[in-house]
Coordinates of C-alpha atoms in Angstrom, one line a residue:
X25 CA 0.0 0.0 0.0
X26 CA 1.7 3.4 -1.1
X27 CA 0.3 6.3 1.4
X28 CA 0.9 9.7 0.3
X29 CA 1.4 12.7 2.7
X30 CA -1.8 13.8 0.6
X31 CA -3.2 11.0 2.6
X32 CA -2.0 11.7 5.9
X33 CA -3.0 15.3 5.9
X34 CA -6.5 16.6 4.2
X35 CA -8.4 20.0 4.8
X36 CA -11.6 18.8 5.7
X37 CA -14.2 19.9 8.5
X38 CA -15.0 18.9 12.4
X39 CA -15.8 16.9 14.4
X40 CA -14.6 13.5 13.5
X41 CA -12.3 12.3 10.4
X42 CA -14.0 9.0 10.7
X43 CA -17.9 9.9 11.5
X44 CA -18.2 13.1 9.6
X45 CA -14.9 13.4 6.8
X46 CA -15.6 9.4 5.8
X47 CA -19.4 9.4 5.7
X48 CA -19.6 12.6 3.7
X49 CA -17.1 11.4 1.5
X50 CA -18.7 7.2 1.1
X51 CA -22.2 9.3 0.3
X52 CA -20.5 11.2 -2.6
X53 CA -19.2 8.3 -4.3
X54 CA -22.1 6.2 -3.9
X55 CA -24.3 9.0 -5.8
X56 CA -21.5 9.8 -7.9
X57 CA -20.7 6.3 -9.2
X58 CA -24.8 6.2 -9.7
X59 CA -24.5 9.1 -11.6
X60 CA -21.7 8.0 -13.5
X61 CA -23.5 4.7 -14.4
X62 CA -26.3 6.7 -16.2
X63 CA -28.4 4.9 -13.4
X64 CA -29.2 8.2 -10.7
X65 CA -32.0 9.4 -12.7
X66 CA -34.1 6.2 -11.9
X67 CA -33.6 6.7 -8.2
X68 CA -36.6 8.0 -6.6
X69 CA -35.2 7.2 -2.8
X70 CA -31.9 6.4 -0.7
X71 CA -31.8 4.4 2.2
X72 CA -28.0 5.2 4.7
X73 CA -27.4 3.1 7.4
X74 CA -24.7 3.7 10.1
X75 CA -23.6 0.7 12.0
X76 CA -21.1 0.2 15.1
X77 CA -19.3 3.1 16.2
X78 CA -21.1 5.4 13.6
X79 CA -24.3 4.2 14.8
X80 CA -23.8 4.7 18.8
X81 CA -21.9 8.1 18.3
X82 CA -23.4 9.6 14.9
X83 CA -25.4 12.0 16.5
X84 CA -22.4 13.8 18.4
X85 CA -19.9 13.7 15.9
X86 CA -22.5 14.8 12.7
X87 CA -22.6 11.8 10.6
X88 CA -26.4 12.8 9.7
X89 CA -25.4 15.9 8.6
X90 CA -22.2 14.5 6.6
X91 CA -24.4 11.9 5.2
X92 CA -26.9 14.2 3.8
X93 CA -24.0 17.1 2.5
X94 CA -22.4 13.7 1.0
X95 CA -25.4 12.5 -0.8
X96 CA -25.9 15.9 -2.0
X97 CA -22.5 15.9 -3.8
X98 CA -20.4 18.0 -1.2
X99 CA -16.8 16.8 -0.1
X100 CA -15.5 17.9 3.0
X101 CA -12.5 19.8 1.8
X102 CA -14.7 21.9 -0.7
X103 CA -18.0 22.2 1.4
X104 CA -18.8 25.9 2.6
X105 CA -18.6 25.2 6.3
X106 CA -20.5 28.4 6.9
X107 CA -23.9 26.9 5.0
X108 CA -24.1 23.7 6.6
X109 CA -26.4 24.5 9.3
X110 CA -29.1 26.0 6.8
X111 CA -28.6 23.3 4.1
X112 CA -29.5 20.6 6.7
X113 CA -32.4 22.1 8.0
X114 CA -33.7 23.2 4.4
X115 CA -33.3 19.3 3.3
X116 CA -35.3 18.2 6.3
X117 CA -38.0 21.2 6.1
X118 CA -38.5 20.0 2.5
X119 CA -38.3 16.5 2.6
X120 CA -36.0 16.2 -0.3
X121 CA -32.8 16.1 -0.8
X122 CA -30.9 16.6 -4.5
X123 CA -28.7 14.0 -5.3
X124 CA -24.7 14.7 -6.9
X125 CA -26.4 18.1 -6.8
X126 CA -28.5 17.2 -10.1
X127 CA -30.9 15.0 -9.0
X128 CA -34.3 15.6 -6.2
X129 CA -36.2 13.0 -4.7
X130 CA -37.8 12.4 -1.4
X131 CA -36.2 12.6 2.2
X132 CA -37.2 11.8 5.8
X133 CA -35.4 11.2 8.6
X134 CA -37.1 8.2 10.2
X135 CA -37.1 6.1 7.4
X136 CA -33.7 7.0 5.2
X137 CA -31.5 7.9 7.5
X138 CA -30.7 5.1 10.2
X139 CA -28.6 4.7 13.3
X140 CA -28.4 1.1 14.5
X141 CA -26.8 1.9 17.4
X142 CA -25.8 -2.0 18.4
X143 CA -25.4 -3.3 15.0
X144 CA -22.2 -4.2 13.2
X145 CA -21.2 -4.8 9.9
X146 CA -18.0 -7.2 9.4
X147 CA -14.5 -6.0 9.2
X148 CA -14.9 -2.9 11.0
X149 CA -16.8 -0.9 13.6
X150 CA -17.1 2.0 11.5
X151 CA -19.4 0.5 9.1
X152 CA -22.3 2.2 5.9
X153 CA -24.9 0.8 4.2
X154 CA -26.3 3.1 1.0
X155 CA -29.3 1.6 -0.7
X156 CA -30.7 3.2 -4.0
X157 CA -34.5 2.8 -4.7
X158 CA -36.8 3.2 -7.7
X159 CA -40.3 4.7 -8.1
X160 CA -41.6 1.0 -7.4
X161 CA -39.5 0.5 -4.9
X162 CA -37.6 -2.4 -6.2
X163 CA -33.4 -1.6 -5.2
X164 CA -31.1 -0.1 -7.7
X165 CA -27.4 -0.2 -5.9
X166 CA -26.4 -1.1 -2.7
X167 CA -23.1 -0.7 -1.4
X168 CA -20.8 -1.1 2.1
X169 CA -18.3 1.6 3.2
X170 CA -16.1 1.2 5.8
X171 CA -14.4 4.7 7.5
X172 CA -11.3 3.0 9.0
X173 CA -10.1 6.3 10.3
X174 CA -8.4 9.9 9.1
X175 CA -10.5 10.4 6.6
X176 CA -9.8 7.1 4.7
X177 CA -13.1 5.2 2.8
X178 CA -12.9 1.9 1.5
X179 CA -15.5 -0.2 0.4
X180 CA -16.2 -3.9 0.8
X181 CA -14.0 -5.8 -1.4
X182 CA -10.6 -3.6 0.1
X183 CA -12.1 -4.3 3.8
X184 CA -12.3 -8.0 3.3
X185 CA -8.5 -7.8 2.2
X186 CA -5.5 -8.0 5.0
X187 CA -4.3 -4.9 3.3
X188 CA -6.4 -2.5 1.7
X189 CA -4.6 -1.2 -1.5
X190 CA -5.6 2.4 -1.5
X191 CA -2.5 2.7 -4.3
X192 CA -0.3 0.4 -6.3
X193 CA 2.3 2.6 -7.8
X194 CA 6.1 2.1 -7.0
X195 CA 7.8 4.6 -4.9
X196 CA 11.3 4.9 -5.3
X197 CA 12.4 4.5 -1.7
X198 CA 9.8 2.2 -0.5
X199 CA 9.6 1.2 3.5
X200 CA 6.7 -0.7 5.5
X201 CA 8.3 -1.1 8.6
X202 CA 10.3 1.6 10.5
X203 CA 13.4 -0.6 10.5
X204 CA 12.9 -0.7 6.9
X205 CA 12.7 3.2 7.1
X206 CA 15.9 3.3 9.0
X207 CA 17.7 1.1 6.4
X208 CA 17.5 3.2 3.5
X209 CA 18.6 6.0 5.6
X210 CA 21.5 4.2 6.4
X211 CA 22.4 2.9 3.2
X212 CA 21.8 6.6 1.0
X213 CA 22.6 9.0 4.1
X214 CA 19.7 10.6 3.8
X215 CA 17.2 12.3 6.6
X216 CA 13.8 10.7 6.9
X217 CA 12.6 13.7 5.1
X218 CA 14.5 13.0 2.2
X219 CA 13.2 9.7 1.7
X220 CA 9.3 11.1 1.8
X221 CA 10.8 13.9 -0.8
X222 CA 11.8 11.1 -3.1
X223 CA 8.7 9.0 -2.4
X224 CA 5.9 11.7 -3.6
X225 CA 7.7 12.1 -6.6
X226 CA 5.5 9.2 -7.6
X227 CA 2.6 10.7 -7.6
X228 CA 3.7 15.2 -7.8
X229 CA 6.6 17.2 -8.8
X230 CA 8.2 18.9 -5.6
X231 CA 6.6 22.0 -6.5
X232 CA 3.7 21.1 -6.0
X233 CA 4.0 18.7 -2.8
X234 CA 5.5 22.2 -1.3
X235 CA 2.9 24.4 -2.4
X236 CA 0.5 21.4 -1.0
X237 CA 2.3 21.2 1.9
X238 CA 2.3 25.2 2.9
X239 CA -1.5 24.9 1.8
X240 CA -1.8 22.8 4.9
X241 CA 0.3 24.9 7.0
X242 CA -1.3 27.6 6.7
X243 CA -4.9 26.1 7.0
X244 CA -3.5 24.8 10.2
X245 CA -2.2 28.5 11.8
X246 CA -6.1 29.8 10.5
X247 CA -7.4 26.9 11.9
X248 CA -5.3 28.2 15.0
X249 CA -6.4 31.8 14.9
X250 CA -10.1 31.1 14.5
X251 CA -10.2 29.2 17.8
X252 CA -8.7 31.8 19.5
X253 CA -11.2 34.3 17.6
X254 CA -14.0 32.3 18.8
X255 CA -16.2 32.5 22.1
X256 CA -19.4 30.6 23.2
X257 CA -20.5 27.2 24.1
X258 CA -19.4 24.5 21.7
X259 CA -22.4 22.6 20.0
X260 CA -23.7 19.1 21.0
X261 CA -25.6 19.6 24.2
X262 CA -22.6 19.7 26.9
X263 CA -22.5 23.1 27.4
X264 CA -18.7 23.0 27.3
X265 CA -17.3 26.8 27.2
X266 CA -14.6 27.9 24.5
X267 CA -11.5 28.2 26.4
X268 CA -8.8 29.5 24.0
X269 CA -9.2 32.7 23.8
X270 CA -9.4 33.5 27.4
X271 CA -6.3 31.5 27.9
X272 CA -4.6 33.9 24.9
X273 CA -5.8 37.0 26.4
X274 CA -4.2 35.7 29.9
X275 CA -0.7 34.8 28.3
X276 CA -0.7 38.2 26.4
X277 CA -1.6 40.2 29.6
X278 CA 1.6 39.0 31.3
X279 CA 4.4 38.6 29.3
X280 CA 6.8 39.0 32.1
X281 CA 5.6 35.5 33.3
X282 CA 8.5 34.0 30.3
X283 CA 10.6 35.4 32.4
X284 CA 10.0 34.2 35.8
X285 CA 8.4 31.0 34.2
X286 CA 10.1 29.0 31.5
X287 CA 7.5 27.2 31.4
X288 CA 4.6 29.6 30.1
X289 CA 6.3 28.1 26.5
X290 CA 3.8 25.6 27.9
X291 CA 1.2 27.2 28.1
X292 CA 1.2 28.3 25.0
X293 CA 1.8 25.2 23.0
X294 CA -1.7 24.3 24.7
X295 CA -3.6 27.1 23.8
X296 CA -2.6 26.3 20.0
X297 CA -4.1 23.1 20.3
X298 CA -7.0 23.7 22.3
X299 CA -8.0 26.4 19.6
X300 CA -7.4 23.8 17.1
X301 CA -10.0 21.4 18.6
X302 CA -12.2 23.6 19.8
X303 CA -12.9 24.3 16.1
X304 CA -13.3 20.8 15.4
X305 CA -15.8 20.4 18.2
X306 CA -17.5 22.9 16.6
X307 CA -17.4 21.7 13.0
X308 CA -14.9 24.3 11.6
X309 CA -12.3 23.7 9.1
X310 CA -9.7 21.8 10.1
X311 CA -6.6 19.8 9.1
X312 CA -6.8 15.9 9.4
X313 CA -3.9 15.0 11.2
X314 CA -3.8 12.0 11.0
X315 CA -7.5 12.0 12.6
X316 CA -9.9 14.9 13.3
X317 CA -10.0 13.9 17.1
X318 CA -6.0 14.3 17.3
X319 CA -5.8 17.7 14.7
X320 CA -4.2 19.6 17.3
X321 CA -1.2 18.1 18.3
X322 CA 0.4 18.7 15.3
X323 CA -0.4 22.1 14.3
X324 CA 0.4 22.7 18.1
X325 CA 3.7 21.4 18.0
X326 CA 5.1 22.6 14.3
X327 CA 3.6 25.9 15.5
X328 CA 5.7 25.8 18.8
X329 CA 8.7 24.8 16.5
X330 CA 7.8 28.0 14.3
X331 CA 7.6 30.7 17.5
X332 CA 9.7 29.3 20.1
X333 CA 12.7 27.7 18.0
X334 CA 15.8 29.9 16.7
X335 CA 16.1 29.4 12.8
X336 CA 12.7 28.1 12.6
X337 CA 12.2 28.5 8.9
X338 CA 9.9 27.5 6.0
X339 CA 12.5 24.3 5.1
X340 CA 11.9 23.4 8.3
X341 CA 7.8 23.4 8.0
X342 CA 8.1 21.1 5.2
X343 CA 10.7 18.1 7.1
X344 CA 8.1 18.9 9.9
X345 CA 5.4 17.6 7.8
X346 CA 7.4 15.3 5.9
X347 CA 8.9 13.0 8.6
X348 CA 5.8 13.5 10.4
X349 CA 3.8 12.0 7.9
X350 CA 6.6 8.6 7.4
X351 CA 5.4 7.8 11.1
X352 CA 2.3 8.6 10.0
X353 CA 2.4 5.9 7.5
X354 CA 4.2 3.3 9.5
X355 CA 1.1 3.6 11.9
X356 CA -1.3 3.4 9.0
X357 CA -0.1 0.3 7.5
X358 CA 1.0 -1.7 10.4
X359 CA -1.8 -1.1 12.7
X360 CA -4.8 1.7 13.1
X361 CA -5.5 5.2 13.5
X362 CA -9.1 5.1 14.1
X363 CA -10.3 5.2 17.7
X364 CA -12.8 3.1 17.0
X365 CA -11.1 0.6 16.0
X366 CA -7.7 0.7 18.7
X367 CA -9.0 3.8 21.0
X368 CA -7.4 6.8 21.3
X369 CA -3.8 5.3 21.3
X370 CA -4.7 5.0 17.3
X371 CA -5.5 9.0 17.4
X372 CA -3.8 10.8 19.9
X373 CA -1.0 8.1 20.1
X374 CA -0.2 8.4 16.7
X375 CA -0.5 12.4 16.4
X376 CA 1.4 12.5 19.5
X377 CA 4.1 10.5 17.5
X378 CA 4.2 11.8 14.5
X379 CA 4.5 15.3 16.1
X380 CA 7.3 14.3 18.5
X381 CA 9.6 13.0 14.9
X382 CA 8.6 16.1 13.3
X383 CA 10.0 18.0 16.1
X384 CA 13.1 15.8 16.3
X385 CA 13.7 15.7 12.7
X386 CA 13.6 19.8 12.7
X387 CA 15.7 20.0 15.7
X388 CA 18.8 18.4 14.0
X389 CA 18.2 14.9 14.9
X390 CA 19.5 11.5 13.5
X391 CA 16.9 9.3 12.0
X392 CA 18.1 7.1 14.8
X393 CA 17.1 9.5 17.3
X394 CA 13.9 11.1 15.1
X395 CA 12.3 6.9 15.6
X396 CA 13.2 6.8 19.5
X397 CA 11.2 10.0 19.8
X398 CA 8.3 8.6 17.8
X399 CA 8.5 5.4 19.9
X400 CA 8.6 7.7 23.2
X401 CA 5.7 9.3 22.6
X402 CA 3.9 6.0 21.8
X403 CA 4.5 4.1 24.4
X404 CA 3.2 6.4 26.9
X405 CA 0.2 6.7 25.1
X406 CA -0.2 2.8 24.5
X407 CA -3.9 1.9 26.2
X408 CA -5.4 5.0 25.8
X409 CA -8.8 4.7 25.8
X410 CA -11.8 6.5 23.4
X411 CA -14.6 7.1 26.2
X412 CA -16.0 10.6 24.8
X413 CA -18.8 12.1 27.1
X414 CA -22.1 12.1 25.2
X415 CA -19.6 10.8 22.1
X416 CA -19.3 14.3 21.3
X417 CA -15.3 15.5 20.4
X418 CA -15.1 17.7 23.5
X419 CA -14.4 16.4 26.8
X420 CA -12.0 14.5 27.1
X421 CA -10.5 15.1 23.7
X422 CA -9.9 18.6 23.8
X423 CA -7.9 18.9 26.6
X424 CA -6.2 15.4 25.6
X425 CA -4.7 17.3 22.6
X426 CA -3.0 19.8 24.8
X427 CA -1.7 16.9 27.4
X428 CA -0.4 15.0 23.9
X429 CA 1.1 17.5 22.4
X430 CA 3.4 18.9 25.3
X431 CA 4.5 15.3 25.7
X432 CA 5.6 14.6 22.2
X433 CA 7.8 18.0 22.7
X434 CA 9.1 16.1 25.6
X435 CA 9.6 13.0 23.8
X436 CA 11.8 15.1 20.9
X437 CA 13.8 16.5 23.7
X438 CA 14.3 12.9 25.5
X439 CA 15.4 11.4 22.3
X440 CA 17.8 14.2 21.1
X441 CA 19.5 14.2 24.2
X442 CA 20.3 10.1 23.4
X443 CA 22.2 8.7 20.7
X444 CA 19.4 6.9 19.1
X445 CA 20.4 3.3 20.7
X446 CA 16.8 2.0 22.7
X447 CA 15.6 -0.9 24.0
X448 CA 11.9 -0.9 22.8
X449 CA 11.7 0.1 18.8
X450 CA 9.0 2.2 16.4
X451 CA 7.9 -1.2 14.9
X452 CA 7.2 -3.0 18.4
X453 CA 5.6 -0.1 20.0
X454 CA 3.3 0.1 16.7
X455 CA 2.4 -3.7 17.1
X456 CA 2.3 -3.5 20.8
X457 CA -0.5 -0.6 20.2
X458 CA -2.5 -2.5 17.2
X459 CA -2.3 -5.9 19.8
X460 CA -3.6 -3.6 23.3
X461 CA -6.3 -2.2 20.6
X462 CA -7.9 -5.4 19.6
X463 CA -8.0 -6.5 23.4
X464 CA -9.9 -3.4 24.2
X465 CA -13.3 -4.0 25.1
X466 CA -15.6 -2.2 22.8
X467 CA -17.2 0.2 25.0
X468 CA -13.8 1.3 25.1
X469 CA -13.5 2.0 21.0
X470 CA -15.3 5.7 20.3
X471 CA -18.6 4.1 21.7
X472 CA -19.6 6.5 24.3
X473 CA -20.6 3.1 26.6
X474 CA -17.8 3.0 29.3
X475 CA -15.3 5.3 30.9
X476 CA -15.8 8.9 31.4
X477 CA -18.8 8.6 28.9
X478 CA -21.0 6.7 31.6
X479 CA -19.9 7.7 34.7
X480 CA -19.7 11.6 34.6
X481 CA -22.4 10.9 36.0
X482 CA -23.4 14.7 37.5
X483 CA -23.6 16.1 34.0
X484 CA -27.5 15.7 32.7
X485 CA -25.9 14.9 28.9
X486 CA -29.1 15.9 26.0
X487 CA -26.9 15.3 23.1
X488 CA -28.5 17.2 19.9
X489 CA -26.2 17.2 16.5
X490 CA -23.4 18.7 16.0

């Protein structure tokens, strides 16, 4: 499976990479490959179903309202974030819905748009079901999607493989395994950014994996500034209160506190990546990275590297990303980054990673020492559970970005100050988390049924959608 950083990082919108980003995106090509068939005029009704994951926590994480944007040709990187709310509400006020944009036919909530909320289809948690009807009601299409987390869709035939071939094409540094990675460091004395350089060749010229890559910075830093902008109470029913921007005009009203307090860097290394999440809760534009849940450790971290590291520089953004993104990988093939699949450790675990070899890569460190800091981050992450309150992407995931992203910082700083030699590696850490996933009970896996979703017990929870 060849994984571009195109993969690891996509502009897309909040709350949830795998409930909103994947079901928008699974509704698209269902109506789109109808529409491409010659077939979409015949349809006079569709029938979604959410199973699993997407089922129990749809409502909080606004799969409806991906579903229905999806259906009506939208993708989550081009959607007008600002319109959402009114386009929803005018599909369900009309009962209909226009298909690929081209296409109207009858809607209603009870009957075409399901939640079985203890249902599972096979292969994974985050399971779809899209049935086309005709006028006489006989079925058209019908097709399974799996979300398997950051955004990624496959369908049924990839799900039911052991690895799910998203892309065939021959890199010219190829790795699977971080030793692997390592190797061909080794052997062509290059950085771990160099190899990804040379990989997305394959699919780009560098011009415009750069240009791609800044694209993403700066969504990130707006990403950053419109959660600090922002005040209120975050949607979903929680009543959770928008705490960046009191925090930024609190660090800004005492900069003597750098002085007396080296550790206000701190401080503000959270407030980046509680804005950051704060605008996911909310459904804002975001950066995947590699999951909606985890978007702010990364942002957090390259954006501490940018304001609080001498000869921080725009190089330096791009071997961020780039290194990043080969952890990234090694997570994606080898094991999970959906929470619903592994828990958290597949989300915040692996952001927290890929943050802390960014970091290392940037601060001058061997590709020895950038894989001990990935590891470091990892295994202090390993068993994280995905026990979101109401299974909305606030509490605890907000504040979890902040915890994450000041420990992969530490983790760069741990490693850098070693030679690279360890006694646990990348590639055991990465199994060791895939292996503590699957023994995870399931209320455990981005359910809402066990943790601090049942037994924050004093907060009356009347979850509405996102």
């Amino acid at each position: 499976m060849a994984i571009s950083i195109f993969d690891l990082f996509k502009i897309g919108i909040g709350p949830s990479s795998s409930h909103t980003v994947g079901p928008m995106k699974a509704a698209q090509q269902f109506v789109e490959q109808l529409k491409s068939d010659g077939r979409l005029s015949q349809v006079a009704r569709v029938k979604s179903e959410m199973f699993g994951s997407l089922g129990a926590t749809g409502v909080g994480h606004g799969t409806p309202k991906a579903v229905l944007l999806g259906l009506e040709g939208e993708l989550p990187e081009s959607v007008v974030v600002a319109d959402i709310g009114a386009r929803v509400a005018g599909i369900r006020e009309q009962g209909q819905i226009n298909l690929a944009a081209c296409h109207k036919v009858v809607y209603q909530d009870e009957t075409d748009l399901i939640l079985n909320r203890r249902k599972e289809l096979p292969f994974h948690s985050n399971g779809m079901q899209f049935s086309a009807y005709a006028e006489d009601g006989s079925l058209i299409e019908e097709r399974c999607f799996y979300s398997v987390g950051g955004g990624f869709v496959v369908g049924e035939d990839e799900a039911g493989n052991d690895a799910i071939i998203e892309d065939s094409r021959e890199l010219a540094l190829p790795f699977s395994t971080g030793a692997e990675l390592l190797a061909i460091c080794q052997q062509k004395n290059l950085r771990i950014s160099d190899v990804m350089w040379a990989n997305e060749e394959a699919w780009r010229p560098t011009f415009e994996t750069r240009n791609y890559l800044h694209n993403i910075w700066r969504t990130m830093q707006e990403c950053i500034d419109n959660g600090i902008a922002a005040e209120g109470i975050l949607p979903g029913g929680l009543k959770v209160s928008r705490r960046a921007g009191q925090l930024y005009q609190q660090l800004l009203q005492r900069p003597e506190a750098s002085l007396s307090d080296p550790l206000t860097v701190l401080d503000w290394v959270s407030l980046y990546a509680l804005a950051v999440n704060e605008e996911n809760a909310a459904g804002g534009r975001i950066v995947t990275a590699p999951t909606n849940g985890a978007a702010g450790i990364v942002p957090a971290v390259l954006n501490y590297y940018r304001q609080f590291v001498p000869g921080a520089n725009d190089d330096g953004v791009e071997r961020f990303l780039l290194t990043a993104a080969a952890v990234g990988i090694l997570y994606k093939k080898n094991a999970s980054i959906s929470g619903a699949e592994v828990g958290c450790q597949g989300e915040v675990g692996s952001a927290c990673s890929m943050a802390a070899a960014g970091l290392a890569e940037v601060l001058g460190a061997t590709p020895e020492q950038v894989e001990n800091a990935a590891e470091i981050a990892m295994e202090h992450n390993l068993g994280l559970t995905c026990d979101p309150i109401g299974g909305l992407v606030q509490v605890p995931c907000i504040e979890r970005n902040a915890m994450a992203s000041v420990k992969a910082i530490h983790a760069a700083r741990m490693a850098i100050r070693g030679d690279g030699s360890h006694f646990v590696s990348l590639d055991k850490v990465i199994k060791t988390m895939r292996d503590t996933g699957r023994d995870m009970q399931a209320k455990y896996k981005e359910t809402a049924r066990g943790g601090l979703a049942i037994n924050v017990v004093e907060v009356p929870v009347n979850i509405v959608e996102c």
